[in-house]
PDB file of C-alpha atoms in Angstrom:
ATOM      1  CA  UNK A 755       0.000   0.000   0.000  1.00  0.00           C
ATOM      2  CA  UNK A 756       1.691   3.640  -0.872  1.00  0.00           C
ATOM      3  CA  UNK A 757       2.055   5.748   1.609  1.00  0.00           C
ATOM      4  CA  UNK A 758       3.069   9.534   1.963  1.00  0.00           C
ATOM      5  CA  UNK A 759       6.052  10.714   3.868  1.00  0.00           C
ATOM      6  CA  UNK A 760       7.533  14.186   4.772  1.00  0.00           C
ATOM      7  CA  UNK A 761      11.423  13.659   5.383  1.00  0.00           C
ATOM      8  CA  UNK A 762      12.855  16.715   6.906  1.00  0.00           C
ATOM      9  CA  UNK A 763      16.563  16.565   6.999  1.00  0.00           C
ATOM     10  CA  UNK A 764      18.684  15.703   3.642  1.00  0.00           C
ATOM     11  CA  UNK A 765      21.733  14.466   5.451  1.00  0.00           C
ATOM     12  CA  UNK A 766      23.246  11.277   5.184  1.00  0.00           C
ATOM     13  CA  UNK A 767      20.517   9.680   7.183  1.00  0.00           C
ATOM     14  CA  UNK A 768      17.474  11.682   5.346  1.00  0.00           C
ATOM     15  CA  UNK A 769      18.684  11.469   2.139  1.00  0.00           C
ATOM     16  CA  UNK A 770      19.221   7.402   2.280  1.00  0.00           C
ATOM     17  CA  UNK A 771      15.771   6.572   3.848  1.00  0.00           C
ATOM     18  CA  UNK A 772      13.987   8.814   1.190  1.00  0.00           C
ATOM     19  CA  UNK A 773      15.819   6.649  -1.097  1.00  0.00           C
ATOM     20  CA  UNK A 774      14.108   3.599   1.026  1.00  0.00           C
ATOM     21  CA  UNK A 775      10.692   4.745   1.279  1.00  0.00           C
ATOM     22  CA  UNK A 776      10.784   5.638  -2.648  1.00  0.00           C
ATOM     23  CA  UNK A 777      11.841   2.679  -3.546  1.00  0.00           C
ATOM     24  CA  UNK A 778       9.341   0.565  -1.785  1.00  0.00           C
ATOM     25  CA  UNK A 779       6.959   2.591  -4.087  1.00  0.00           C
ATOM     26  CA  UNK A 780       5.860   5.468  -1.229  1.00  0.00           C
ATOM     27  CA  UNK A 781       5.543   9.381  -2.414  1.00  0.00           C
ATOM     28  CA  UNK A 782       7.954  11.313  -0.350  1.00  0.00           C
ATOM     29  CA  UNK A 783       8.326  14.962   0.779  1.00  0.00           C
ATOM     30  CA  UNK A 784      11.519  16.187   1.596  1.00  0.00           C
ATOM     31  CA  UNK A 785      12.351  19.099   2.722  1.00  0.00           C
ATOM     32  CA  UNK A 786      15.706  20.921   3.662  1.00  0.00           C
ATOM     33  CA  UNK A 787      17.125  24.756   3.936  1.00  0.00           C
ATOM     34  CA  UNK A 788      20.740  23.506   2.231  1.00  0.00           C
ATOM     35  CA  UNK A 789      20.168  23.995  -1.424  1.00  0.00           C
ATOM     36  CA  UNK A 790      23.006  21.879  -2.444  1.00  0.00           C
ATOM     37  CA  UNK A 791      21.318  18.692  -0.509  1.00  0.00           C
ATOM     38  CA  UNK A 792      17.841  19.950  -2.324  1.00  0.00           C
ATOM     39  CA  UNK A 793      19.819  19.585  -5.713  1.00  0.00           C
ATOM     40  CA  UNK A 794      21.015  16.539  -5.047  1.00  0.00           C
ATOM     41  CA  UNK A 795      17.699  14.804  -4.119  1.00  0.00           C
ATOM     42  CA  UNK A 796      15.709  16.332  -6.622  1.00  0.00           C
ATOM     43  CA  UNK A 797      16.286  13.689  -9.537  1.00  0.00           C
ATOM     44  CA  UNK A 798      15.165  10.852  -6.805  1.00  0.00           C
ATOM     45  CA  UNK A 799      12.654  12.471  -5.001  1.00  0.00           C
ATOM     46  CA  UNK A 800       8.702  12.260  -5.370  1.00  0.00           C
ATOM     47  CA  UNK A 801       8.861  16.443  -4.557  1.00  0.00           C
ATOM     48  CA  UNK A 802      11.709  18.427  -3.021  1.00  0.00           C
ATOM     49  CA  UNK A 803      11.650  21.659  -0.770  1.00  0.00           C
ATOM     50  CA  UNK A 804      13.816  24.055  -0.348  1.00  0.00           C
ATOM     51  CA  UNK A 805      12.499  25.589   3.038  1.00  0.00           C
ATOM     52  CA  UNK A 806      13.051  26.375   6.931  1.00  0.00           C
ATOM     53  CA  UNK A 807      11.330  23.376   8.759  1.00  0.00           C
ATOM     54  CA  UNK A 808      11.572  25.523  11.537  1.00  0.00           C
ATOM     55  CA  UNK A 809       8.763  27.962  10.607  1.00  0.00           C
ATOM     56  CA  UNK A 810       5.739  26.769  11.542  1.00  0.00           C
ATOM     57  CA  UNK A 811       3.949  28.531   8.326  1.00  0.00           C
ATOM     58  CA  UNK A 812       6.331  27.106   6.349  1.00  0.00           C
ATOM     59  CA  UNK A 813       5.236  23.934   7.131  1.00  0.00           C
ATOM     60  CA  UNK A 814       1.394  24.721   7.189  1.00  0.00           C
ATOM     61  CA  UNK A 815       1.901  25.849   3.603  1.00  0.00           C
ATOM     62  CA  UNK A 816       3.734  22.287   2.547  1.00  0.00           C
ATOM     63  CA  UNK A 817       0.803  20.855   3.872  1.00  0.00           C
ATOM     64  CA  UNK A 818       2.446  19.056   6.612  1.00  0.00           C
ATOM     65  CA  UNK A 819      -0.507  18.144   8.230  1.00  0.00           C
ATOM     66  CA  UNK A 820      -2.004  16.294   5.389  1.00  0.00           C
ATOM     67  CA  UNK A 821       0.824  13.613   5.571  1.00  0.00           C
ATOM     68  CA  UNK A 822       0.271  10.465   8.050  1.00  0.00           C
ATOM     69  CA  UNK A 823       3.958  10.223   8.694  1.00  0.00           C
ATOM     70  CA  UNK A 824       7.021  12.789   9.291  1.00  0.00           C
ATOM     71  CA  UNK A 825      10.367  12.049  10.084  1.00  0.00           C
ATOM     72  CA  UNK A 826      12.802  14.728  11.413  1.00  0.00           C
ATOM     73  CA  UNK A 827      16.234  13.429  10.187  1.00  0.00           C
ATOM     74  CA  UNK A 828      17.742  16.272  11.256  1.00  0.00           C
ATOM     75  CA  UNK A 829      20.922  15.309  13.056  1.00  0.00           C
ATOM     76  CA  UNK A 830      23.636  18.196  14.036  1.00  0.00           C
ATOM     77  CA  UNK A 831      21.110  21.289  14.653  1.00  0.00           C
ATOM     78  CA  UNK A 832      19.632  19.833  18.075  1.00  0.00           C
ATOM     79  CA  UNK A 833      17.584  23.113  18.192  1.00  0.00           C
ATOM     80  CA  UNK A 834      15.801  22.488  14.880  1.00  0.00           C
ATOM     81  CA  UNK A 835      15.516  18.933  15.403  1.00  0.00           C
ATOM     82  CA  UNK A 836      13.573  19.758  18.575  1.00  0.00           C
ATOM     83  CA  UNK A 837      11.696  22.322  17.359  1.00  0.00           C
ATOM     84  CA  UNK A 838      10.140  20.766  13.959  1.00  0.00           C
ATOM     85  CA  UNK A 839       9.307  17.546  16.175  1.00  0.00           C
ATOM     86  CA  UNK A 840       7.301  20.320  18.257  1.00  0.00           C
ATOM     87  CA  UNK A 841       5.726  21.927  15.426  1.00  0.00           C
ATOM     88  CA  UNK A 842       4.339  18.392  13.336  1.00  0.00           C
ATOM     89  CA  UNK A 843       3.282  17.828  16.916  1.00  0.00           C
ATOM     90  CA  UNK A 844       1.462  21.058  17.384  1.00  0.00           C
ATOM     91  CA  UNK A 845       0.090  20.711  13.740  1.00  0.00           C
ATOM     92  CA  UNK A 846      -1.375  17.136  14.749  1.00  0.00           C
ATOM     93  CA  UNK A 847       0.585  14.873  12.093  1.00  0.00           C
ATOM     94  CA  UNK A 848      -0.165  11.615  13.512  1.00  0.00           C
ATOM     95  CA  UNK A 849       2.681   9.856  13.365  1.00  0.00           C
ATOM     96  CA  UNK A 850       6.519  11.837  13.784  1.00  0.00           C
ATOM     97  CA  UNK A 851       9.919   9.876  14.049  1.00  0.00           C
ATOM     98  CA  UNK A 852      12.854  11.690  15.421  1.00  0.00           C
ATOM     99  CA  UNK A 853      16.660  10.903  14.601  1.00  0.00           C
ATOM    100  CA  UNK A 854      18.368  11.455  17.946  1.00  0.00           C
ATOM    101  CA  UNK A 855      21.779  12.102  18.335  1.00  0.00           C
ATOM    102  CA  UNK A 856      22.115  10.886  22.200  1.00  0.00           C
ATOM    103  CA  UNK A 857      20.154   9.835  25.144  1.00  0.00           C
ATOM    104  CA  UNK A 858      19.544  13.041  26.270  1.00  0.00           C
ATOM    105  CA  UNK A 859      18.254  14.717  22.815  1.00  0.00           C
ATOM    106  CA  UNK A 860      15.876  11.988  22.298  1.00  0.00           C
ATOM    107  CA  UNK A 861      14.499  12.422  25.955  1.00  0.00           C
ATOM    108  CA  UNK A 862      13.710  15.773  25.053  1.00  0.00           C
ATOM    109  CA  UNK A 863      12.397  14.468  21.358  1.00  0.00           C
ATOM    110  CA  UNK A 864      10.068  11.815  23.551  1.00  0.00           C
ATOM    111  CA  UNK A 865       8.916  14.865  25.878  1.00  0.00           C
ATOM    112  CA  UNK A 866       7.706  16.511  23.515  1.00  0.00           C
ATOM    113  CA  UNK A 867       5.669  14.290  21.809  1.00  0.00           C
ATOM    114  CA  UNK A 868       7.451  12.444  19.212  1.00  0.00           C
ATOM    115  CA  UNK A 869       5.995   9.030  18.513  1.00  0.00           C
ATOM    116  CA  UNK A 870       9.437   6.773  17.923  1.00  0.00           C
ATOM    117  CA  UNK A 871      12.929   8.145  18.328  1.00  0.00           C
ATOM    118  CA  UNK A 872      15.628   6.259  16.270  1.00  0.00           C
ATOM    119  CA  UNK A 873      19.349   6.265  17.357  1.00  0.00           C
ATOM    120  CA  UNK A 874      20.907   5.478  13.360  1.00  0.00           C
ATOM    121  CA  UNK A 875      24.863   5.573  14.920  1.00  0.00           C
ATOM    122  CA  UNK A 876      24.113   4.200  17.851  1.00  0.00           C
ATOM    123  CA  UNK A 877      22.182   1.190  16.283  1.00  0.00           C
ATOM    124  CA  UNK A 878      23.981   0.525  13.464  1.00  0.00           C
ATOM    125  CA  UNK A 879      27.720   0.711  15.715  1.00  0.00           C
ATOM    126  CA  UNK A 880      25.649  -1.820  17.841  1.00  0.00           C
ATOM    127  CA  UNK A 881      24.990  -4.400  15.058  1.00  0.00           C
ATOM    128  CA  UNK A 882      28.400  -3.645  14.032  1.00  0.00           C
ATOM    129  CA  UNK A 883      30.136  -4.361  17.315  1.00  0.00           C
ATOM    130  CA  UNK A 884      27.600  -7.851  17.513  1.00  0.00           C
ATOM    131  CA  UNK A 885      28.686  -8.899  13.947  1.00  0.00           C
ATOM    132  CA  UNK A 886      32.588  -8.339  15.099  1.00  0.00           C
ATOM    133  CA  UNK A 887      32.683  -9.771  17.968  1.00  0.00           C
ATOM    134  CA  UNK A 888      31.526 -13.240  16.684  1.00  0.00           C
ATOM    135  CA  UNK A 889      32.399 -15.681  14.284  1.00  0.00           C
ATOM    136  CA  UNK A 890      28.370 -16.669  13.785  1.00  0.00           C
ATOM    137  CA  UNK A 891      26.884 -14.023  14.595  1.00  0.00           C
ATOM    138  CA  UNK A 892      25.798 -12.336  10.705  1.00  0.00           C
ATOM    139  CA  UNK A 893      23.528  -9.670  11.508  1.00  0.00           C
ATOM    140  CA  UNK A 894      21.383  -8.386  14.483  1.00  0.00           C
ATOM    141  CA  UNK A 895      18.436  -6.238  15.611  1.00  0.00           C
ATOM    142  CA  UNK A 896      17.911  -4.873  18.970  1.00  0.00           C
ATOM    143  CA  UNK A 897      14.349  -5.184  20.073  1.00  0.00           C
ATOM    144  CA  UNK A 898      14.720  -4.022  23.635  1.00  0.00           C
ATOM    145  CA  UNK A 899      18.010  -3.214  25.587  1.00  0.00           C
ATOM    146  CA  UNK A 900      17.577  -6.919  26.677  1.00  0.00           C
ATOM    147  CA  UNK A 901      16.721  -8.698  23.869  1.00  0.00           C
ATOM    148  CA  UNK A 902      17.752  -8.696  19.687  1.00  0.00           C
ATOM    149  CA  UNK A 903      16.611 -10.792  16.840  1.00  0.00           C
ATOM    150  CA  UNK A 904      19.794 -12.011  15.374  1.00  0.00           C
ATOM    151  CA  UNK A 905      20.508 -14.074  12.272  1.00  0.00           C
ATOM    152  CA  UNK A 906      23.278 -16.851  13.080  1.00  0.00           C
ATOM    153  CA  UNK A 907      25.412 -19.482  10.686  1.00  0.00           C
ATOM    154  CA  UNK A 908      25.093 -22.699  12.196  1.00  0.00           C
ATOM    155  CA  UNK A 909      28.514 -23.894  13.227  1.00  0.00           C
ATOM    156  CA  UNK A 910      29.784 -27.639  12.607  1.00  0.00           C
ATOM    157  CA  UNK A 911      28.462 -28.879  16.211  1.00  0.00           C
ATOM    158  CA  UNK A 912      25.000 -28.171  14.808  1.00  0.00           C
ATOM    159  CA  UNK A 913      25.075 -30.490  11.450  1.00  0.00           C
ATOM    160  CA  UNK A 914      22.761 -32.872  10.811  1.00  0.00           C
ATOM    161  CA  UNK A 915      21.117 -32.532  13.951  1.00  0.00           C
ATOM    162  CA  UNK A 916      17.106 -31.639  14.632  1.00  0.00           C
ATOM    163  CA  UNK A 917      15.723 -28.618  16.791  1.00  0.00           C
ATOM    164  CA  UNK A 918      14.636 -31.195  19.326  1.00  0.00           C
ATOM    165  CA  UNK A 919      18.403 -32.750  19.349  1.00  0.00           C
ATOM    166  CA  UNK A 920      19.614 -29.062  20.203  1.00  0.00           C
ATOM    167  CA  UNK A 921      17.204 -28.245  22.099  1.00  0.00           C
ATOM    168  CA  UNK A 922      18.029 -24.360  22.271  1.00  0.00           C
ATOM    169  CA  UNK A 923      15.551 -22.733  23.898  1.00  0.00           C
ATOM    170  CA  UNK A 924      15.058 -25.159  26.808  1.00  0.00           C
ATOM    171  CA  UNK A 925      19.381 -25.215  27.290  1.00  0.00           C
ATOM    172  CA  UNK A 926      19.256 -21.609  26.252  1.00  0.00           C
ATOM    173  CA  UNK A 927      15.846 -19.442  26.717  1.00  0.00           C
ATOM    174  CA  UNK A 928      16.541 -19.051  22.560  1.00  0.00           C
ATOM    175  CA  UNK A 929      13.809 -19.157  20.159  1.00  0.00           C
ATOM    176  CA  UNK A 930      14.260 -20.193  16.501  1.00  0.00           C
ATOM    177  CA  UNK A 931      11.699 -18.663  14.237  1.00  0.00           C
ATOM    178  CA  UNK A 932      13.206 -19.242  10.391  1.00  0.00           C
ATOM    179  CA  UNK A 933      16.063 -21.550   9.158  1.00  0.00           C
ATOM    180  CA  UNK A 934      17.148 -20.543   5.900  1.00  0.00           C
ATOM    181  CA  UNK A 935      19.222 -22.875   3.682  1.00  0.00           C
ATOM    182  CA  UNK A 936      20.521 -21.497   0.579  1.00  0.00           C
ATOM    183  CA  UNK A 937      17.599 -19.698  -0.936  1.00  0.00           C
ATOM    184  CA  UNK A 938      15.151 -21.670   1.118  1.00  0.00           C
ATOM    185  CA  UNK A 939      13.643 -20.014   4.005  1.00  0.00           C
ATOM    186  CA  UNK A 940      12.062 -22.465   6.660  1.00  0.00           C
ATOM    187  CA  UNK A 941       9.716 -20.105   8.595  1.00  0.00           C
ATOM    188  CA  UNK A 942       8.478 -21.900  12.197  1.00  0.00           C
ATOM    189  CA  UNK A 943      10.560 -24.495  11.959  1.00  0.00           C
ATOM    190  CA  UNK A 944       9.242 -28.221  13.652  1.00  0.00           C
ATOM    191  CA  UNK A 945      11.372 -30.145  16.043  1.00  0.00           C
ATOM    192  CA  UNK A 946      11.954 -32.498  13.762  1.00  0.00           C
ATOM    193  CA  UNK A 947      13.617 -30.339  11.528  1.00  0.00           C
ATOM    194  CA  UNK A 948      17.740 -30.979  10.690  1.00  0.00           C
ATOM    195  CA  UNK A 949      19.468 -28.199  10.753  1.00  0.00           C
ATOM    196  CA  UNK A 950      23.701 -28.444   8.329  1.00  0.00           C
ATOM    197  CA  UNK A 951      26.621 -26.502   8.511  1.00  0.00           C
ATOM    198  CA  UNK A 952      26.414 -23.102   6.969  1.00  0.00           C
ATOM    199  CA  UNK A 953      22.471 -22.689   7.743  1.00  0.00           C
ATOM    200  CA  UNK A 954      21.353 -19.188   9.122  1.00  0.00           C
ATOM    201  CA  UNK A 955      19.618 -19.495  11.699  1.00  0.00           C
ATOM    202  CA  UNK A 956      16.858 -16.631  13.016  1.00  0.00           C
ATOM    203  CA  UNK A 957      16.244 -16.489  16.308  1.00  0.00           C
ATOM    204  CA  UNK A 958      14.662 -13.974  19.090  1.00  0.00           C
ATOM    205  CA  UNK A 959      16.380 -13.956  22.683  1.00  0.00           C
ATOM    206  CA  UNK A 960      18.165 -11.996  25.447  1.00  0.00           C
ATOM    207  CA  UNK A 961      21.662 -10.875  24.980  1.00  0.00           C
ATOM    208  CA  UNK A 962      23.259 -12.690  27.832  1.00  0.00           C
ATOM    209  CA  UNK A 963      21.271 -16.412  26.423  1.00  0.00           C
ATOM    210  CA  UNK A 964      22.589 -15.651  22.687  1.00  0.00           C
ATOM    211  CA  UNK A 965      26.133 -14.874  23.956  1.00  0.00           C
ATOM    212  CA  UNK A 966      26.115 -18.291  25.738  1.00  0.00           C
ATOM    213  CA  UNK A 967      24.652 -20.047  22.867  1.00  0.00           C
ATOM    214  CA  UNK A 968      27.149 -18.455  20.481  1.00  0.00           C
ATOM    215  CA  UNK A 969      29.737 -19.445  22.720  1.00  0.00           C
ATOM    216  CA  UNK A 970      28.803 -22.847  23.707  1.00  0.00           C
ATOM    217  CA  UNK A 971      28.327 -24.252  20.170  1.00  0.00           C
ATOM    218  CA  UNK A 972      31.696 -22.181  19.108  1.00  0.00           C
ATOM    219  CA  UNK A 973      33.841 -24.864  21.734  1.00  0.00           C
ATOM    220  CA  UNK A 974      32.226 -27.633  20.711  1.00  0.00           C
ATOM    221  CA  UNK A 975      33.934 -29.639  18.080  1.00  0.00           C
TER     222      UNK A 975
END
């Protein structure tokens, strides 16, 4: 289903999920004071603005309002992140995400009113540091400080044995919810089901229960 967006922000972060949200087929807004980052998004962009998000009128006159969904992706200017969250508050756009650039800016972005704050360094130097520090571990996605949904490669203590055999989430509080081999993706897996080497493995748990799965199966021969 399409969907309309206003992005306000063309940085780094701005300008590469207005590339996402077009190409998933949505119409997209965005909007940014730095003509140079205008220019640039103007050959990908459903409609482009060169404007102060910071002026309420301005943004009553883009029609702000008439959009379900606004993201501020404005990440250095803390004072005109803050304020534009304000305003598509005050102007009653249903849904506004915020790109924070610390705990304390999005406090004040949650404060305020906006409906999901997104921490784009923090979260992707957390996947990062996950993918690093283990030889399994491909890619990751924190749900909650406690818990992430993380995509593992079955190591060679794992072949040619079943879900029941392993027995993860009863040894490790560990749920498997899709085993993917090759281009075959296995989504809620049954007990009975073998897992081989090099299979990715998706499953949902708390941090401490995948590090000690990780590290179990990586001692065992």
């Amino acid at each position: 289903m399409k969907k309309q967006f206003i992005v306000l922000g063309l940085g780094r972060f701005g300008s590469s999920l207005t590339r996402a949200l077009i190409n998933n087929g949505h119409e997209v807004l965005a909007v940014d004071k730095n003509e140079n980052l205008v220019q640039e998004m103007s050959t990908i962009a459903t409609h482009v603005v060169q404007a102060d998000c910071t002026d309420k009128s301005v943004l009553m006159e883009l029609g702000a309002s008439n959009f379900s969904h606004a993201i501020v992706a404005i990440g250095e200017d803390l004072q005109a992140s803050i304020l534009t969250t304000l305003l598509l508050k005050e102007l009653h756009v249903p849904q506004v995400t915020a790109k924070a650039k610390n705990d304390n800016h999005g406090s004040v972005l949650s404060k305020i009113g906006a409906d999901r704050i997104v921490y784009p360094e923090r979260d992707m130097a957390t996947r990062l540091g996950n993918q690093l520090s283990s030889d399994n571990i491909i890619d990751s996605i924190e749900l909650s400080p406690d818990y992430n949904l993380v995509e593992i490669k079955a190591p060679e203590s794992m072949n040619q044995k079943t879900l029941q055999e392993l027995n993860i989430r009863a040894e490790y509080g560990c749920t498997v919810i899709a085993i993917k081999t090759g281009i075959d993706l296995n989504i809620s897996p049954m007990a009975e089901d073998t897992i081989c080497t090099g299979d990715m493995l998706l499953l949902i748990g708390s941090n401490e229960d995948i590090r000690n799965l990780e590290s179990d199966y990586g001692k065992k021969k």
